mmCIF file of C-alpha atoms in Angstrom:
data_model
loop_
_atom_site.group_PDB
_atom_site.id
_atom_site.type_symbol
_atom_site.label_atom_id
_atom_site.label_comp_id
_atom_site.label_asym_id
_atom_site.label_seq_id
_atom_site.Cartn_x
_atom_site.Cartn_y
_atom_site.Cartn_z
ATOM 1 C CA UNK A 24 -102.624 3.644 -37.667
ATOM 2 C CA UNK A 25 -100.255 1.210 -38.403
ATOM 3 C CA UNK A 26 -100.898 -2.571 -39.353
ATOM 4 C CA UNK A 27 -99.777 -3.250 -35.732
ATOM 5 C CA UNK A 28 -101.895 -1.158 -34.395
ATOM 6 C CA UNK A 29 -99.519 1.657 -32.851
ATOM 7 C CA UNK A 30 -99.796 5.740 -34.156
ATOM 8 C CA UNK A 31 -98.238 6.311 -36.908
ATOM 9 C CA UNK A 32 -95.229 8.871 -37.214
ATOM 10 C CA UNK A 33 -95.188 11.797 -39.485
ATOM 11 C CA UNK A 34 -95.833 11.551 -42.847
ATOM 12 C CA UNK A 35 -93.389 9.660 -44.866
ATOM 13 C CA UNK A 36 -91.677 8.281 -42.308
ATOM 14 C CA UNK A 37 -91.657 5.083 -40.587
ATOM 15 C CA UNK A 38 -91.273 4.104 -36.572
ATOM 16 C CA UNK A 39 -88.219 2.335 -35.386
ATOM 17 C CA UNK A 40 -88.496 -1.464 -35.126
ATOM 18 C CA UNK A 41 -87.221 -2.888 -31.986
ATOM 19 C CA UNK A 42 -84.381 -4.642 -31.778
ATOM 20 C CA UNK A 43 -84.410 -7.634 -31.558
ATOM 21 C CA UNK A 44 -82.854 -9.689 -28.749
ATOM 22 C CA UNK A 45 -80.196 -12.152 -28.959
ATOM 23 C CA UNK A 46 -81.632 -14.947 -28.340
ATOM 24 C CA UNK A 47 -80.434 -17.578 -25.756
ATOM 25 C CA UNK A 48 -77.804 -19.993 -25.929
ATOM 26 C CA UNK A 49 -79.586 -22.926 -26.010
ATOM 27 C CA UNK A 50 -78.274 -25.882 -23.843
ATOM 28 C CA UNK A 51 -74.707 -27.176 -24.422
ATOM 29 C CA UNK A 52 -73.745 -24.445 -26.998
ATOM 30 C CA UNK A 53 -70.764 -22.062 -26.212
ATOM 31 C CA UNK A 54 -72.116 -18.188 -25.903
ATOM 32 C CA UNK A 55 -70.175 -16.247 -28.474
ATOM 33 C CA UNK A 56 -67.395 -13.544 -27.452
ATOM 34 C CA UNK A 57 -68.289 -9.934 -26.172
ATOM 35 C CA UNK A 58 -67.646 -6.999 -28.874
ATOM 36 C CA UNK A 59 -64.311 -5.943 -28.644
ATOM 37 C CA UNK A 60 -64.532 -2.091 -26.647
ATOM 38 C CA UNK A 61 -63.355 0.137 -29.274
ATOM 39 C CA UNK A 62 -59.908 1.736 -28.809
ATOM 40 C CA UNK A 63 -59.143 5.368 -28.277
ATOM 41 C CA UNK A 64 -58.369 7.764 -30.960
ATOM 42 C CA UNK A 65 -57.772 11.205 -31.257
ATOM 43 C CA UNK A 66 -59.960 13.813 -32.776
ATOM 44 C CA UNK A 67 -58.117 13.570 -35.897
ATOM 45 C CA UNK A 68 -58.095 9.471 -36.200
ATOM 46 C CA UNK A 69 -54.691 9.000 -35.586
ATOM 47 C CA UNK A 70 -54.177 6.314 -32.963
ATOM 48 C CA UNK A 71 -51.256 7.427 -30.562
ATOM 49 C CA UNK A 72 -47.706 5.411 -30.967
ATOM 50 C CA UNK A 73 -46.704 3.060 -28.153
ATOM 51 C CA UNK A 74 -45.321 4.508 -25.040
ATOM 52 C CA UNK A 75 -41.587 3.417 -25.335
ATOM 53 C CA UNK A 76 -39.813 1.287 -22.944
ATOM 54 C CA UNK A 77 -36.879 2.213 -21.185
ATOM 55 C CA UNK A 78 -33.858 -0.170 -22.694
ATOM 56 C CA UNK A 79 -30.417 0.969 -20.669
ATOM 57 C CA UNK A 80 -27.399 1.792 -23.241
ATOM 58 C CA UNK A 81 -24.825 -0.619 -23.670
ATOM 59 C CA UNK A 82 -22.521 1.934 -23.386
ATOM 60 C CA UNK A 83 -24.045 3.744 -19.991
ATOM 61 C CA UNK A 84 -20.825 4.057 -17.412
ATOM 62 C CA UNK A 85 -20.794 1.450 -14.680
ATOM 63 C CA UNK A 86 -19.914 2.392 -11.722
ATOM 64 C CA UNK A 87 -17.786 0.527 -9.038
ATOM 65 C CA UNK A 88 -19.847 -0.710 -5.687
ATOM 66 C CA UNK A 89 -19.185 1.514 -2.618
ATOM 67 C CA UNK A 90 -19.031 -1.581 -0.458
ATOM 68 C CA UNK A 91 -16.123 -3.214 -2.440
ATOM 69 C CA UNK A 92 -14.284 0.048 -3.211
ATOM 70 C CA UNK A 93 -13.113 1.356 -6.305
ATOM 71 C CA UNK A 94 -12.004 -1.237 -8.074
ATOM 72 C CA UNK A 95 -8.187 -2.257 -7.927
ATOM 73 C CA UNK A 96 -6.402 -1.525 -10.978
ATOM 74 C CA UNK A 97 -2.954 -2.064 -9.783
ATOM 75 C CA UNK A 98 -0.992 -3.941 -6.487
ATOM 76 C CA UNK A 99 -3.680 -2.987 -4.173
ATOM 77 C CA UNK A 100 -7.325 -2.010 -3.978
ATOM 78 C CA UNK A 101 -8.854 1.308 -4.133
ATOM 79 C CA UNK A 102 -10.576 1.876 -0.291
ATOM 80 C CA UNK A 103 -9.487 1.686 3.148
ATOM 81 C CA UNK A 104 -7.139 -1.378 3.229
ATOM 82 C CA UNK A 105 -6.735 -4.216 6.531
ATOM 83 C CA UNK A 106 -3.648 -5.369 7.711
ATOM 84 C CA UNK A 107 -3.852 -8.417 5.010
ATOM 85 C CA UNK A 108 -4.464 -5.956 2.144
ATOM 86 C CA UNK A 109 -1.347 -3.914 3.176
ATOM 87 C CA UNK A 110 1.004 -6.963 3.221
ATOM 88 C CA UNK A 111 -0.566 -8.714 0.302
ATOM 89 C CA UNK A 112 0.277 -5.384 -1.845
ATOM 90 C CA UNK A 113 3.786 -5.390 -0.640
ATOM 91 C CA UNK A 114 4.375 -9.250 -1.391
ATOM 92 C CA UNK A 115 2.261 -8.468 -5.017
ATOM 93 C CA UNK A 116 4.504 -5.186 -6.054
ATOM 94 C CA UNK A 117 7.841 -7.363 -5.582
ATOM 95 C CA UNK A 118 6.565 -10.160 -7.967
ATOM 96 C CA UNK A 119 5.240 -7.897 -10.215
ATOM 97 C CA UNK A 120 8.245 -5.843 -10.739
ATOM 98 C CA UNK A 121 10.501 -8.111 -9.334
ATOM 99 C CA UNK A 122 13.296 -6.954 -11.505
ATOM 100 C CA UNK A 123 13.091 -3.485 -10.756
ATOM 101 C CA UNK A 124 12.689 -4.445 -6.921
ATOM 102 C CA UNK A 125 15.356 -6.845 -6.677
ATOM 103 C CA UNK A 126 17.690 -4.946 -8.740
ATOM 104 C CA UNK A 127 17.511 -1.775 -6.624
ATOM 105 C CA UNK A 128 18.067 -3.395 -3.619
ATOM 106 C CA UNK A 129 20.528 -5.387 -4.603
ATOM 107 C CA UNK A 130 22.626 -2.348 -6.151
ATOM 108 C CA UNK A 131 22.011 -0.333 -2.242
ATOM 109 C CA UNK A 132 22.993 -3.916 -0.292
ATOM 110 C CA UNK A 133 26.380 -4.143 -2.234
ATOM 111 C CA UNK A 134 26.873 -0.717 -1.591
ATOM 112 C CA UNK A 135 26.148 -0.658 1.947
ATOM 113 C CA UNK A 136 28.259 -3.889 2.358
ATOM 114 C CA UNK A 137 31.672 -2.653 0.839
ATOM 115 C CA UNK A 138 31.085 0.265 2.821
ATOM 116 C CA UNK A 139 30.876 -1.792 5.646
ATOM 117 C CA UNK A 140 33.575 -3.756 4.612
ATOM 118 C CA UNK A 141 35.423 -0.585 4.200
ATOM 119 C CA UNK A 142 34.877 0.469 7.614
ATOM 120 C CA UNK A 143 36.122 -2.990 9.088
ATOM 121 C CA UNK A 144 39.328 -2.516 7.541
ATOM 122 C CA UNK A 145 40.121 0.601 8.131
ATOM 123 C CA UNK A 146 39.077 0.241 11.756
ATOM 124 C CA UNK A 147 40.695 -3.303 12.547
ATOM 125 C CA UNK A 148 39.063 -4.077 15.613
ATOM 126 C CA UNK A 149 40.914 -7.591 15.685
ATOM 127 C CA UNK A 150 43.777 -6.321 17.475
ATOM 128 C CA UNK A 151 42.278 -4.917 20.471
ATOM 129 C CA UNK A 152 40.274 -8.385 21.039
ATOM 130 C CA UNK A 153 43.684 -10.364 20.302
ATOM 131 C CA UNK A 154 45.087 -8.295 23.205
ATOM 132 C CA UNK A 155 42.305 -8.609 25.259
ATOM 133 C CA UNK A 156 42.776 -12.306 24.833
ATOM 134 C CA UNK A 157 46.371 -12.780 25.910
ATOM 135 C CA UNK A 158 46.575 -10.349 28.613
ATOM 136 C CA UNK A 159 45.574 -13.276 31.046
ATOM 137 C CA UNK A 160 44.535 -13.160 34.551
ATOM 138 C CA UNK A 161 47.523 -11.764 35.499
ATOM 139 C CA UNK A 162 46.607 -8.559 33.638
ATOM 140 C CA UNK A 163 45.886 -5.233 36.204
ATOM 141 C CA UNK A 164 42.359 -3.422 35.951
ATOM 142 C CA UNK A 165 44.280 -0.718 34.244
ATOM 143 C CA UNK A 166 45.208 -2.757 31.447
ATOM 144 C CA UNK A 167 42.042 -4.403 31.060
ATOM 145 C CA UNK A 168 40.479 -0.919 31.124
ATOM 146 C CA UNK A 169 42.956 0.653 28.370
ATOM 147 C CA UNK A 170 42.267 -2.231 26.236
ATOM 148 C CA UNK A 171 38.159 -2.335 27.149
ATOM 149 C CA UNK A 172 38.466 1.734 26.081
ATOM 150 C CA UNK A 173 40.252 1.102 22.765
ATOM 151 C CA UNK A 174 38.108 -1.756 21.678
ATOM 152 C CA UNK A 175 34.543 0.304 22.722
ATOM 153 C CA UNK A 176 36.436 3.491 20.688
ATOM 154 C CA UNK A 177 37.133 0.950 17.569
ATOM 155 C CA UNK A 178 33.320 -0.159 18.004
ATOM 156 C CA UNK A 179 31.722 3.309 17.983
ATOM 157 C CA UNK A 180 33.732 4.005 14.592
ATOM 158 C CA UNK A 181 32.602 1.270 12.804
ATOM 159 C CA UNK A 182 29.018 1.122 14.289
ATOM 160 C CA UNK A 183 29.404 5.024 13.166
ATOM 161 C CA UNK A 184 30.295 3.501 9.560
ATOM 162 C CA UNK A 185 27.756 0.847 9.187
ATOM 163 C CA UNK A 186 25.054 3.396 10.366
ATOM 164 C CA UNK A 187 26.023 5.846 7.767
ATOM 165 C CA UNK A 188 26.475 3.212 5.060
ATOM 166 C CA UNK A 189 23.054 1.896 5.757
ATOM 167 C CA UNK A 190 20.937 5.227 5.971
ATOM 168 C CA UNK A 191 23.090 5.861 2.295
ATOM 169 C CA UNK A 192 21.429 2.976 0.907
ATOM 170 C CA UNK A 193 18.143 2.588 2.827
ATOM 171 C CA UNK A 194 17.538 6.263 1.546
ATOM 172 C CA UNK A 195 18.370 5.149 -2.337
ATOM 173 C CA UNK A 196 16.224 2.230 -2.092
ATOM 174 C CA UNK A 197 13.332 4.141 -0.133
ATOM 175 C CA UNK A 198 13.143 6.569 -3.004
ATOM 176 C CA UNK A 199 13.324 4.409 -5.785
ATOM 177 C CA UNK A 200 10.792 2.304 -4.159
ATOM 178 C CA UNK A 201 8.384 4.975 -3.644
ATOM 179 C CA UNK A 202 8.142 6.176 -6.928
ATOM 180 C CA UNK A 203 7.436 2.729 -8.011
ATOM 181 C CA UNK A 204 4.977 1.740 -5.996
ATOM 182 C CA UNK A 205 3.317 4.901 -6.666
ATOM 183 C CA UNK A 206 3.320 3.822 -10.198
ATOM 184 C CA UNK A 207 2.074 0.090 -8.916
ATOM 185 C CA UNK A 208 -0.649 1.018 -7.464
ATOM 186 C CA UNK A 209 -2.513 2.362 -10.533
ATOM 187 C CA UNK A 210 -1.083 -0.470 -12.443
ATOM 188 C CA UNK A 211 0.027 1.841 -15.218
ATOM 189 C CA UNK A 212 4.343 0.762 -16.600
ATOM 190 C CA UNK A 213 7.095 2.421 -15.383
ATOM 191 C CA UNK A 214 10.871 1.558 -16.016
ATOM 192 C CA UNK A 215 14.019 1.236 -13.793
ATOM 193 C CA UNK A 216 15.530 4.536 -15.363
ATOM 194 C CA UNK A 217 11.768 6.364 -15.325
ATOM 195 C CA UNK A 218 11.676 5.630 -11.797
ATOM 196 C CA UNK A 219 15.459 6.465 -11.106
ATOM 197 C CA UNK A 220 14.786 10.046 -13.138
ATOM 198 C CA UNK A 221 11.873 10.796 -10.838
ATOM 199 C CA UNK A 222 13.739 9.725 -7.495
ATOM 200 C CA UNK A 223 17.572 11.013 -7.956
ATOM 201 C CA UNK A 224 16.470 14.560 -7.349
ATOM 202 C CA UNK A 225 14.844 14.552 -4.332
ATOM 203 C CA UNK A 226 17.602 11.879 -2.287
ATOM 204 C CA UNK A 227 20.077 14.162 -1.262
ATOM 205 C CA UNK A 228 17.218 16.370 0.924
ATOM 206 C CA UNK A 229 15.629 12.490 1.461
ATOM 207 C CA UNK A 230 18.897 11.727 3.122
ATOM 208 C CA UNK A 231 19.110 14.700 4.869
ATOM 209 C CA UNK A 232 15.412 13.616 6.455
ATOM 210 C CA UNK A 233 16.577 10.240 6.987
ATOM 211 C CA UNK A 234 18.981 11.168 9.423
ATOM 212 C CA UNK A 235 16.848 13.442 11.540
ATOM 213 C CA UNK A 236 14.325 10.783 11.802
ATOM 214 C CA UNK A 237 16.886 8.319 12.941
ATOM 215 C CA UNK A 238 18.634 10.729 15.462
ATOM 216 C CA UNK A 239 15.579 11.030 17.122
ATOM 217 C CA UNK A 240 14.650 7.812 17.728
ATOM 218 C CA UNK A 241 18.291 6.869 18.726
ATOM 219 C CA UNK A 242 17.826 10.074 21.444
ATOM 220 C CA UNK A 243 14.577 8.664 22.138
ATOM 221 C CA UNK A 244 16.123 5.146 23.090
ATOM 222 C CA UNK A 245 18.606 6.558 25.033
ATOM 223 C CA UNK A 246 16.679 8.107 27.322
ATOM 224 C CA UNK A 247 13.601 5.723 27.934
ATOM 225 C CA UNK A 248 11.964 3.389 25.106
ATOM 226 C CA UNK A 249 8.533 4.985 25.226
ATOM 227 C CA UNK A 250 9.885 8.064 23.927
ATOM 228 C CA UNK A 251 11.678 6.360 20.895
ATOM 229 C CA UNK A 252 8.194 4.685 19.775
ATOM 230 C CA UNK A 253 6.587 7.865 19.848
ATOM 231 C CA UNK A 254 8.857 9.627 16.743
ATOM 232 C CA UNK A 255 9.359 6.465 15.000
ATOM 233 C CA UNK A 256 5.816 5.948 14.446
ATOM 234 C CA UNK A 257 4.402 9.961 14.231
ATOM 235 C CA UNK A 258 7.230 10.610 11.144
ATOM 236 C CA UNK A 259 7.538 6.949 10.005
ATOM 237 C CA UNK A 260 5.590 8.415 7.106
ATOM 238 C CA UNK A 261 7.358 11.913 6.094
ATOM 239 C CA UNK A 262 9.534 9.997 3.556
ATOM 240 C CA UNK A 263 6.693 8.313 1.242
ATOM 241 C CA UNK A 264 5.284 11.737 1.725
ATOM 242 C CA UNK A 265 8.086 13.850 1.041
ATOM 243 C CA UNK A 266 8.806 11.532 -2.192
ATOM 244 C CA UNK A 267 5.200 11.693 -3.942
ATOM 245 C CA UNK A 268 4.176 15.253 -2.126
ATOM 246 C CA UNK A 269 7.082 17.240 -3.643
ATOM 247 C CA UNK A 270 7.381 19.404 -0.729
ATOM 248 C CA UNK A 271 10.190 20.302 1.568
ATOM 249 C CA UNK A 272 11.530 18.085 4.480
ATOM 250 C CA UNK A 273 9.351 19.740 7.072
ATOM 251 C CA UNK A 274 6.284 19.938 5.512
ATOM 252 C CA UNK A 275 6.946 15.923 5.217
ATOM 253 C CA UNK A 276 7.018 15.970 8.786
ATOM 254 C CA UNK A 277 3.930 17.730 9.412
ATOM 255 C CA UNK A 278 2.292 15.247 7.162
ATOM 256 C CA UNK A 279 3.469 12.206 8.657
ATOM 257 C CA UNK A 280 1.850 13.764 12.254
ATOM 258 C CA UNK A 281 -1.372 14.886 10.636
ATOM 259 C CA UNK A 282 -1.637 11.229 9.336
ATOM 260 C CA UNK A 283 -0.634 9.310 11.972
ATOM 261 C CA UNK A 284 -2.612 11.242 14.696
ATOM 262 C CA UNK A 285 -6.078 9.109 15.778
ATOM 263 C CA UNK A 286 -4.323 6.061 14.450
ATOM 264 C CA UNK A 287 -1.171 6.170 16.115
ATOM 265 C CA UNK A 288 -1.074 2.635 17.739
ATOM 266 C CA UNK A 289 -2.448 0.769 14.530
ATOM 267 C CA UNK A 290 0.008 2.731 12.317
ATOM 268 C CA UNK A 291 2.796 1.558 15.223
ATOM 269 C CA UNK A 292 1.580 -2.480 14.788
ATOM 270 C CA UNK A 293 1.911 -2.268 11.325
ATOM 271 C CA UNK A 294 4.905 -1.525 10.739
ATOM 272 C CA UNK A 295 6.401 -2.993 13.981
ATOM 273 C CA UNK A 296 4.596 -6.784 12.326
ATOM 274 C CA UNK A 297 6.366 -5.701 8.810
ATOM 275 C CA UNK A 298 10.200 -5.263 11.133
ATOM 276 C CA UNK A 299 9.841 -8.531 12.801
ATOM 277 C CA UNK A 300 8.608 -10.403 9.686
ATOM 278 C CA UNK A 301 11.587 -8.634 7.782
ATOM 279 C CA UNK A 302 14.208 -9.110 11.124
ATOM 280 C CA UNK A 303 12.901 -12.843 11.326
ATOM 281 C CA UNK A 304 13.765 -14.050 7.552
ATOM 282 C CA UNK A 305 16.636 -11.907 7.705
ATOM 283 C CA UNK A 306 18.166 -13.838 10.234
ATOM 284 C CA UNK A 307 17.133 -17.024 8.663
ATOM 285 C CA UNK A 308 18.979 -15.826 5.635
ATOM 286 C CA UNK A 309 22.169 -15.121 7.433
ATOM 287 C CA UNK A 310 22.503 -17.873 10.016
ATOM 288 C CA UNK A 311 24.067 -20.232 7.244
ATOM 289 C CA UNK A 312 26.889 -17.538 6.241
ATOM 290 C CA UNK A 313 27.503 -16.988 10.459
ATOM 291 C CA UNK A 314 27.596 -20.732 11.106
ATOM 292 C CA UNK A 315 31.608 -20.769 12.011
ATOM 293 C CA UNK A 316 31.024 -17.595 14.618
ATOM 294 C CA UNK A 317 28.785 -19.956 15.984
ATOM 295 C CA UNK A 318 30.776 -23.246 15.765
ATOM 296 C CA UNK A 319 34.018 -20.779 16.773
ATOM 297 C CA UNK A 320 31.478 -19.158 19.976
ATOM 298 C CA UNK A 321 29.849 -22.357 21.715
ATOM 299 C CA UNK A 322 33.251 -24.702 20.518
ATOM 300 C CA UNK A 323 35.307 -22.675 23.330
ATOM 301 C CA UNK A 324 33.426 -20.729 25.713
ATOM 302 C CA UNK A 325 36.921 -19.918 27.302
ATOM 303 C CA UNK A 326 38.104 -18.224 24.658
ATOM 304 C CA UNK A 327 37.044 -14.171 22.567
ATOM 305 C CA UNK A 328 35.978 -15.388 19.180
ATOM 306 C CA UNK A 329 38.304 -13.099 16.534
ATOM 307 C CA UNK A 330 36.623 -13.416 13.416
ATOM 308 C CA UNK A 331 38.852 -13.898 10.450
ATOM 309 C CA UNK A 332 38.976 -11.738 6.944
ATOM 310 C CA UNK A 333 37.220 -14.783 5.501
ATOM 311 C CA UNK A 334 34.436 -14.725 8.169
ATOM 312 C CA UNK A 335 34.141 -11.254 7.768
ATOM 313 C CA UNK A 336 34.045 -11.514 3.499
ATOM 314 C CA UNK A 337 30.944 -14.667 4.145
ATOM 315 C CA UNK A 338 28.976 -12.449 6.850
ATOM 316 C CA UNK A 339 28.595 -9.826 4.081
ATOM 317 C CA UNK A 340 27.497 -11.740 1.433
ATOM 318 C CA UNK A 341 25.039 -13.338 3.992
ATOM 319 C CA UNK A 342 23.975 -9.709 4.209
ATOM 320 C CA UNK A 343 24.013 -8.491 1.111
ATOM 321 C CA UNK A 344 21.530 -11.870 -0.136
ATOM 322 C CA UNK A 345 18.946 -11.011 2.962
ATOM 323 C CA UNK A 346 18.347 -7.619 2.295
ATOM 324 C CA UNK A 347 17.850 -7.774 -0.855
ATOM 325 C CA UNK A 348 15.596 -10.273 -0.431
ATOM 326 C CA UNK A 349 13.494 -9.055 2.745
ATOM 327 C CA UNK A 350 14.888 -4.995 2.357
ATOM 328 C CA UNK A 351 12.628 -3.834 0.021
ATOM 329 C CA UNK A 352 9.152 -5.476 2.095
ATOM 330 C CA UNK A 353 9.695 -2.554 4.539
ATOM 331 C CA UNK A 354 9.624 0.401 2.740
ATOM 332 C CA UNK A 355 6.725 -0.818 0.652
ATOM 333 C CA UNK A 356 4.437 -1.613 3.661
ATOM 334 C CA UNK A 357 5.794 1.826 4.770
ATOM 335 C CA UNK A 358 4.404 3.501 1.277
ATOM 336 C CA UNK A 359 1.308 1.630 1.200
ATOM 337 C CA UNK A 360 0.208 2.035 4.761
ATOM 338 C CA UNK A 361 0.708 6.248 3.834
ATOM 339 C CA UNK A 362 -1.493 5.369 0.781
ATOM 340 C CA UNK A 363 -4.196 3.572 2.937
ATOM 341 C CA UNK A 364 -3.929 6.340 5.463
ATOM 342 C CA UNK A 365 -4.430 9.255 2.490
ATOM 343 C CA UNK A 366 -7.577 7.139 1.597
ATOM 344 C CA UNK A 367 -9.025 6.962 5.021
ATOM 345 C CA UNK A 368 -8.560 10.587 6.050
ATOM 346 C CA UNK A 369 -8.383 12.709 2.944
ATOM 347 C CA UNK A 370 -10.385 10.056 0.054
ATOM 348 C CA UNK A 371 -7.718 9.738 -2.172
ATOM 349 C CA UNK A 372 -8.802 6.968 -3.283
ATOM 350 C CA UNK A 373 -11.170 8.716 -5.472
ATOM 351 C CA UNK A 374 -7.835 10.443 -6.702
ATOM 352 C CA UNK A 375 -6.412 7.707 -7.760
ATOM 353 C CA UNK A 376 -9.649 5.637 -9.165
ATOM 354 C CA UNK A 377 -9.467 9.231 -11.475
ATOM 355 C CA UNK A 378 -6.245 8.828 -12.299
ATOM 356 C CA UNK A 379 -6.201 5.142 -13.038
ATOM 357 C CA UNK A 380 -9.409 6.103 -15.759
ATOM 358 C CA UNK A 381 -12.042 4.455 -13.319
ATOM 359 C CA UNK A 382 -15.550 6.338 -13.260
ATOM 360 C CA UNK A 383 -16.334 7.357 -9.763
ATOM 361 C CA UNK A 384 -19.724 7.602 -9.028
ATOM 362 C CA UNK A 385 -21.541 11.244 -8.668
ATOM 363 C CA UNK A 386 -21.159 12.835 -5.558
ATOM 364 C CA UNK A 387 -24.652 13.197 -3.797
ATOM 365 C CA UNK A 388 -26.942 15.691 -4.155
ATOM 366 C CA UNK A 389 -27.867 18.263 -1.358
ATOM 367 C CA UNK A 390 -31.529 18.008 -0.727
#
């Protein structure tokens, strides 16, 4: 028996005291904190290292928002472009290289105005209208007719003239302008004689297109104007094709259709918009340098205005001034609007965005 009165264990040993219990907090004391609940460890002691957070790399590839497109590392932005997008890259890749733009068509306007010039002398047109003029009323319907026949035979040579003089240098300054504004648009350099190396061999068969695409809208218009929309619009993009493509005139063709068809009437307002933008500050540009045809015209309505070597000389320069000035907006709408059609049908804007060194994003995976 123990002195508290409780069996006693085995020999030599002792029972367990109770412990004892923590007493109370007594009134207006603060209880003290809980133990702190031991940590785990592993068999071996070692407590486990942190789990490590996930920090992104500095260095990890951004890449460009879908919505917004690809970024726009030269004249105009990577994605499917609007109407203001189209012009505003136009307008942009003439300041830009404004040198280079200006130049060209410069060099092509002088040319295609002494051709012109050429034409007007060697067909002299003058006469015929002086005759015309002092026939009189007393003149027969035979003479009137002889004369009306030579002066409409004099007008068909030099329209003839002016035509081939001005698909010469439209076909020069399409090329050159192709090449540069497929340099433009992924804003890498490029230099007049760079761009003049990659063009010169492929305008003689660029000519040679030219003129089939204009004879068939001028068949087209003489039969019935509907008609003459239709080819102007469907190949009004084999040239910008046929240029950066590299293939032959026919195959340029083919790809103009393939990329105009579904959008045909949106590819038509385009570039009808970019003709009478052009046609309007053309004239604007001109009317100055054709003031005395005017002054000459409404001074004497009774008399055929005969416009003098001097009027003739002031008319070209007039010329020459608006298209360089307004030539060159054309063809680049015409370029960029077979750009923006490439990126719409065929996503060449990923192409490009490649080219240009911008990461594209992954494509998706197939579940």
């Amino acid at each position: 028996m123990t002195e508290t009165g409780g069996q006693s264990g085995p020999e030599g040993t002792e029972t367990p005291k109770p412990q004892a219990e923590t007493p109370a907090p007594q009134q207006g004391q603060v209880p003290p904190p809980p133990a702190p609940e031991p940590q785990w460890q592993s068999p071996s002691g070692a407590t486990p290292p942190p789990l490590p957070s996930y920090q992104p790399s500095q260095h990890q590839q951004q890449y460009p928002d879908w919505k917004v497109g690809l970024g726009r590392p030269g004249v105009i932005p990577l994605r499917p472009l609007n109407l203001t997008d189209i012009l505003d890259g136009a307008v942009t890749a003439m300041r830009k290289y404004w040198r280079m733009v200006f130049g060209a068509a410069a060099v092509t306007a002088v040319l295609t105005a002494a051709l012109n010039m050429v034409g007007l002398l060697l067909v002299d047109t003058t006469g015929d209208l002086a005759e015309i003029r002092d026939l009189g009323p007393a003149a027969t319907d035979r003479e009137l007719t002889n004369q009306m026949l030579g002066l409409l035979g004099g007008t068909l040579t030099t329209s003839f003239i002016t035509l081939a003089a001005t698909l010469l240098g439209t076909t020069i300054l399409t090329g050159f302008l192709t090449v540069l504004m497929g340099r433009a648009v992924l804003g890498k350099p490029v230099t007049f004689k760079e761009a003049m190396a990659e063009a010169t061999p492929r305008l003689l068969p660029l000519l040679g297109l030219t003129v089939l695409y204009t004879l068939a809208i001028l068949i087209g218009a003489i039969f019935c104007v509907i008609p003459a929309i239709i080819p102007y619009t469907f190949w009004a993009l084999a040239s910008p094709a046929f240029i950066l493509e590299r293939g032959t005139v026919m195959e340029a063709f083919r790809r103009s259709v393939r990329l105009v068809s579904g959008m045909f009437w949106r590819v038509f307002g385009i570039l009808l918009l970019a003709y009478v933008i052009s046609s309007f500050l053309a004239s604007i540009i001109t009317l100055p340098f054709s003031f005395s045809a005017f002054l000459s015209i409404f001074g004497n309505m009774g008399k055929i205005y005969i416009p003098s070597t001097g009027d003739l000389i002031l008319q070209s320069v007039g010329t020459v001034i608006a298209q360089t000035i307004v030539g060159p907006f054309t063809a680049l709408v015409t370029v960029i609007l077979y750009i923006d059609q490439r990126m719409r049908r065929e996503g060449m804007d990923i192409e490009l965005a490649r080219a240009a060194g911008i990461a594209t994003p992954p494509p998706p995976q197939a579940w």
